Short mmCIF file of C-alpha atoms in Angstrom, two decimals:
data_model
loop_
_atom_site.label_atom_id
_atom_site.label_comp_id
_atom_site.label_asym_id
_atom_site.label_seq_id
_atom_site.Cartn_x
_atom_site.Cartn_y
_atom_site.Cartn_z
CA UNK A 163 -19.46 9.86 29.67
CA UNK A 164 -18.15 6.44 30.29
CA UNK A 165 -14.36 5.71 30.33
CA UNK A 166 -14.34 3.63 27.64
CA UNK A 167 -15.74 6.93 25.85
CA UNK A 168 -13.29 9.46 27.47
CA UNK A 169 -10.79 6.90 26.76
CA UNK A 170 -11.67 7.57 23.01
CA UNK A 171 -11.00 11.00 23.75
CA UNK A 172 -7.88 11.17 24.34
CA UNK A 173 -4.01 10.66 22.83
CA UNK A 174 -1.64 8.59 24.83
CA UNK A 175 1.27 11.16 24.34
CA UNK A 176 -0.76 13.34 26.69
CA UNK A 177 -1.67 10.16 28.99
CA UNK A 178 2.15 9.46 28.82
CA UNK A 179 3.23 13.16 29.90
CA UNK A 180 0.98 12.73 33.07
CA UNK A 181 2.42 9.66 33.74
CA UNK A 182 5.66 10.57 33.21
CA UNK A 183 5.24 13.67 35.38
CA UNK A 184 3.96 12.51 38.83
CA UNK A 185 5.30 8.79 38.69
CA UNK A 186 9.31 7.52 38.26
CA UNK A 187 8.78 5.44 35.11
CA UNK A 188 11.47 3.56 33.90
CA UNK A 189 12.39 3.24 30.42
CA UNK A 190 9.84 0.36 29.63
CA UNK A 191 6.60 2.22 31.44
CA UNK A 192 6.29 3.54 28.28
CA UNK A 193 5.18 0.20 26.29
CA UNK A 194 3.68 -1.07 28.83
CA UNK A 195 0.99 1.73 29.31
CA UNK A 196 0.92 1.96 25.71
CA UNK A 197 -0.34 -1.54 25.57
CA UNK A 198 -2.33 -1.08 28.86
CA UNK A 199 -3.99 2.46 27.31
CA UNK A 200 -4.62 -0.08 23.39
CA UNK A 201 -5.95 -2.94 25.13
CA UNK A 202 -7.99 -1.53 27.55
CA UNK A 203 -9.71 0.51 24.34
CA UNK A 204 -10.24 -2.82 23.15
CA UNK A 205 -12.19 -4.60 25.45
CA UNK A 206 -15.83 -5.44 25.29
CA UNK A 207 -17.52 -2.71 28.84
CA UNK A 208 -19.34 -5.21 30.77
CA UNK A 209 -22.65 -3.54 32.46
CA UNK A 210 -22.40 -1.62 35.29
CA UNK A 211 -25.04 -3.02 37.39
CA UNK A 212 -24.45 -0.69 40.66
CA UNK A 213 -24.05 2.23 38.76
CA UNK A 214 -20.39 3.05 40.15
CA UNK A 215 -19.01 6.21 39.11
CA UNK A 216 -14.89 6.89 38.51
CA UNK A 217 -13.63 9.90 40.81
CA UNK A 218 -10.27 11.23 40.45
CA UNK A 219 -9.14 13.71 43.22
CA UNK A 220 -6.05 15.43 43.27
CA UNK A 221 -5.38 15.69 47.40
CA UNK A 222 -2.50 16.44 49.31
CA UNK A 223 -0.64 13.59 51.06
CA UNK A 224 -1.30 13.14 54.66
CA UNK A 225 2.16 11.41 55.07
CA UNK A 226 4.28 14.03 53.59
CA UNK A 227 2.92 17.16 53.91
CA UNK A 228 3.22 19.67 50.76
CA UNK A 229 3.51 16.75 48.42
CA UNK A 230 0.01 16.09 46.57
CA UNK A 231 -1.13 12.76 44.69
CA UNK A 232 -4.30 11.83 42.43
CA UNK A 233 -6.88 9.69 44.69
CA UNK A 234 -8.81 7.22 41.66
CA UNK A 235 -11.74 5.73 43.34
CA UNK A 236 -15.38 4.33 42.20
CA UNK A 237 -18.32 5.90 44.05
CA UNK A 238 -21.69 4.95 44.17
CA UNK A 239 -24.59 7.07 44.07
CA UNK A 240 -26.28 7.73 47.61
CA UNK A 241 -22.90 6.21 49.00
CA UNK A 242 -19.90 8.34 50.33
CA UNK A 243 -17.62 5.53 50.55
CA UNK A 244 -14.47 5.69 47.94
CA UNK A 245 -14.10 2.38 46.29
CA UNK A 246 -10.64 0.86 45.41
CA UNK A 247 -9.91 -0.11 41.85
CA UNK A 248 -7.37 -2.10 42.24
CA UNK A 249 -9.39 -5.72 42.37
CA UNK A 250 -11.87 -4.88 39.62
CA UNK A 251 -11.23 -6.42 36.24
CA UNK A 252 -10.65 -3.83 33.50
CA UNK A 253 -13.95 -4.65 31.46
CA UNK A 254 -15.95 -3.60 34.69
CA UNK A 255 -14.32 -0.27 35.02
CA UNK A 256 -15.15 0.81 31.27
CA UNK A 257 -18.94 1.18 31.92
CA UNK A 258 -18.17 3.45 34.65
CA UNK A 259 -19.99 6.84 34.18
CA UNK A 260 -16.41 9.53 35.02
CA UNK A 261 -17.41 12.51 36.86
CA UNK A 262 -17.38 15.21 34.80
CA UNK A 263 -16.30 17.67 37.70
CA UNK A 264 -12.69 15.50 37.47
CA UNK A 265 -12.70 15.73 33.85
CA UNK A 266 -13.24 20.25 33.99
CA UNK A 267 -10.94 20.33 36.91
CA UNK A 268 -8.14 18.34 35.50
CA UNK A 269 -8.26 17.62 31.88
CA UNK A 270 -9.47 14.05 30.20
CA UNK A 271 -5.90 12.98 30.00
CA UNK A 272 -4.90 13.33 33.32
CA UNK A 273 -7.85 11.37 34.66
CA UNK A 274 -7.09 8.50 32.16
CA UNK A 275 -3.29 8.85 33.18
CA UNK A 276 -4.29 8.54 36.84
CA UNK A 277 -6.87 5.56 36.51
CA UNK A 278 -4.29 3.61 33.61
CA UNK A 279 -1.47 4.00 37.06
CA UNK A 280 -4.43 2.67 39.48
CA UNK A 281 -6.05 -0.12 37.34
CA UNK A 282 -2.19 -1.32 36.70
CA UNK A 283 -1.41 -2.56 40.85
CA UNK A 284 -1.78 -5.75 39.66
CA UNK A 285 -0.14 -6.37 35.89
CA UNK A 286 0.11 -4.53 32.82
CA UNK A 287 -2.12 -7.11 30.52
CA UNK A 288 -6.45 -7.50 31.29
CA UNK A 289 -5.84 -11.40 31.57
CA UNK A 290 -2.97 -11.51 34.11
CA UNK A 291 -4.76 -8.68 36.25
CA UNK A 292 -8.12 -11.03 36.48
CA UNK A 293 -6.14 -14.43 37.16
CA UNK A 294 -4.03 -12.04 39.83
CA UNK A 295 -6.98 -10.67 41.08
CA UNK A 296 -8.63 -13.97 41.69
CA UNK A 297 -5.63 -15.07 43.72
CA UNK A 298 -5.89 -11.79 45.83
CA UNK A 299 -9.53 -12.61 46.51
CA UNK A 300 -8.22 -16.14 47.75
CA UNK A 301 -5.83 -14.98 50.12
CA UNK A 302 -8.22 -13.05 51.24
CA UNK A 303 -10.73 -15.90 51.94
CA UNK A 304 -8.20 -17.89 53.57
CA UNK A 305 -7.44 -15.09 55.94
CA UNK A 306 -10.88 -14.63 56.81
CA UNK A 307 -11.01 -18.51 57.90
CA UNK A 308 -8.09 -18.05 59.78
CA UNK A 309 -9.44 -15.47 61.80
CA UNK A 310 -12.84 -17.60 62.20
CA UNK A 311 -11.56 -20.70 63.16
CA UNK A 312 -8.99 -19.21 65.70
CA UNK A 313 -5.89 -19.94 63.87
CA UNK A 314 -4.77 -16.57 63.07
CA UNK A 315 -1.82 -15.08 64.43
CA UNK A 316 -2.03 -11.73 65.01
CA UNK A 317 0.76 -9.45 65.68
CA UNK A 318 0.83 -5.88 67.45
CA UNK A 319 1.75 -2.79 65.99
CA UNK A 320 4.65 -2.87 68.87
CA UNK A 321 6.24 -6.24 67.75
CA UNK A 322 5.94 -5.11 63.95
CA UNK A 323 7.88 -2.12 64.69
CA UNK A 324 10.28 -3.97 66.71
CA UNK A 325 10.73 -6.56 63.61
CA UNK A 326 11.49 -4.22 61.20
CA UNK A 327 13.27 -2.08 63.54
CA UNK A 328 11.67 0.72 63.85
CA UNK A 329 11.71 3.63 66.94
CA UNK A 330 9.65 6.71 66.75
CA UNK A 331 12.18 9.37 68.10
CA UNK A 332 9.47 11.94 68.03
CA UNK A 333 9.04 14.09 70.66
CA UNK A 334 5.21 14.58 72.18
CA UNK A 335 5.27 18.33 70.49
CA UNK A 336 6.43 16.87 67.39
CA UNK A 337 3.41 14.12 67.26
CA UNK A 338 1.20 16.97 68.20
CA UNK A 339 2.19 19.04 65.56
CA UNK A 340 2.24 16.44 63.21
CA UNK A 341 -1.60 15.09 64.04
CA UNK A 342 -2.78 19.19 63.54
CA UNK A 343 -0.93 19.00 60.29
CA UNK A 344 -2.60 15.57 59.43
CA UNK A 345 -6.26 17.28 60.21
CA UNK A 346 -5.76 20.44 58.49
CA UNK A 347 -4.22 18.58 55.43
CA UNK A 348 -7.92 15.75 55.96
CA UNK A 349 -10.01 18.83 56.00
CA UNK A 350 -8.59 20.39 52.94
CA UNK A 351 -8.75 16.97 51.28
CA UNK A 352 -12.58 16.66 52.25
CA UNK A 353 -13.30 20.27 51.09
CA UNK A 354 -11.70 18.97 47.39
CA UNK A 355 -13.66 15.54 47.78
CA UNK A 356 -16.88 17.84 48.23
CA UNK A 357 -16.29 20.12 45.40
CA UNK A 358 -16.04 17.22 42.99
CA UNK A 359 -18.99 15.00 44.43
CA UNK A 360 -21.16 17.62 44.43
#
């Protein structure tokens, strides 16, 4: 099933409740994922040509441990690499085939829910997301000049830290013990990833 087909599935109060749930939402969220959830059920699916798939996970956060989040990722087939959303146009992500997996483990409306929040980094209407994106993809470019011509300035993690200031007070137990927590939380997340992928 594509998106544009589970989208068809599905009522926005039960998108909404999702949303509602895992992200703080302010009092206008709600018309502006409304119109996100109408529009995007309006748009003409443009082909997918690499035949990405859409993966939602639900994984536990490596940063704070016990708290868990909803991964949204393409994925292509023959390719283990999770794909980012957030610079695709709208109309591209339609034709995605959603893995059904997702859909059994967590329910059609929580994967829409989860991919409206992704596809939404960048603007809340399909027009200002593209024009936003292609600005992203020039920044981008002009980085990637700067670093080939040698005009780049690049700054260490060290002076960063000391900009915003910032001093890890952790002792060397407590880095240890975070970095075990931070593998056993990456191997529980790739055992999920597996399950669904599969």
């Amino acid at each position: 099933m594509t998106f544009m087909e589970l989208l068809k599935t599905v009522v926005f109060d039960d998108v909404w409740t999702e949303l509602e749930k895992e992200y703080s939402m302010i009092d206008e969220a709600f018309e502006a994922y409304f119109k996100v959830f109408n529009q995007l059920k309006s748009l003409m699916p443009e082909p997918n040509h690499y035949g990405m798939r859409l993966a939602v996970a639900r994984i536990e956060d490596g940063l704070e441990p016990g708290t868990y989040t909803y991964d949204v990722f393409g994925i292509k087939p023959g390719d283990n690499e999770h794909y980012a959303l957030e610079l695709l146009p709208w109309s591209e992500l339609l034709s995605f085939e959603v893995i059904e997996k997702c859909v059994e483990a967590y329910s059609a409306a929580v994967v829409v829910a989860h991919s409206l929040y992704e596809l939404t980094f960048l603007g809340y209407d399909a027009a200002d997301v593209e024009a936003n994106i292609k600005n992203e993809i020039n920044i981008l470019k002009e980085r990637s000049k700067e670093i080939e011509n040698g005009t780049a300035e690049f700054v260490s993690w060290d002076e960063v830290c000391k900009d915003i200031g910032y001093v890890d007070e952790r002792t060397e137990e407590e880095k240890e013990l975070q970095n075990k927590q931070f593998e056993r939380i990456n191997a529980e997340n790739k055992k999920v990833y597996e399950m669904l992928l599969s």
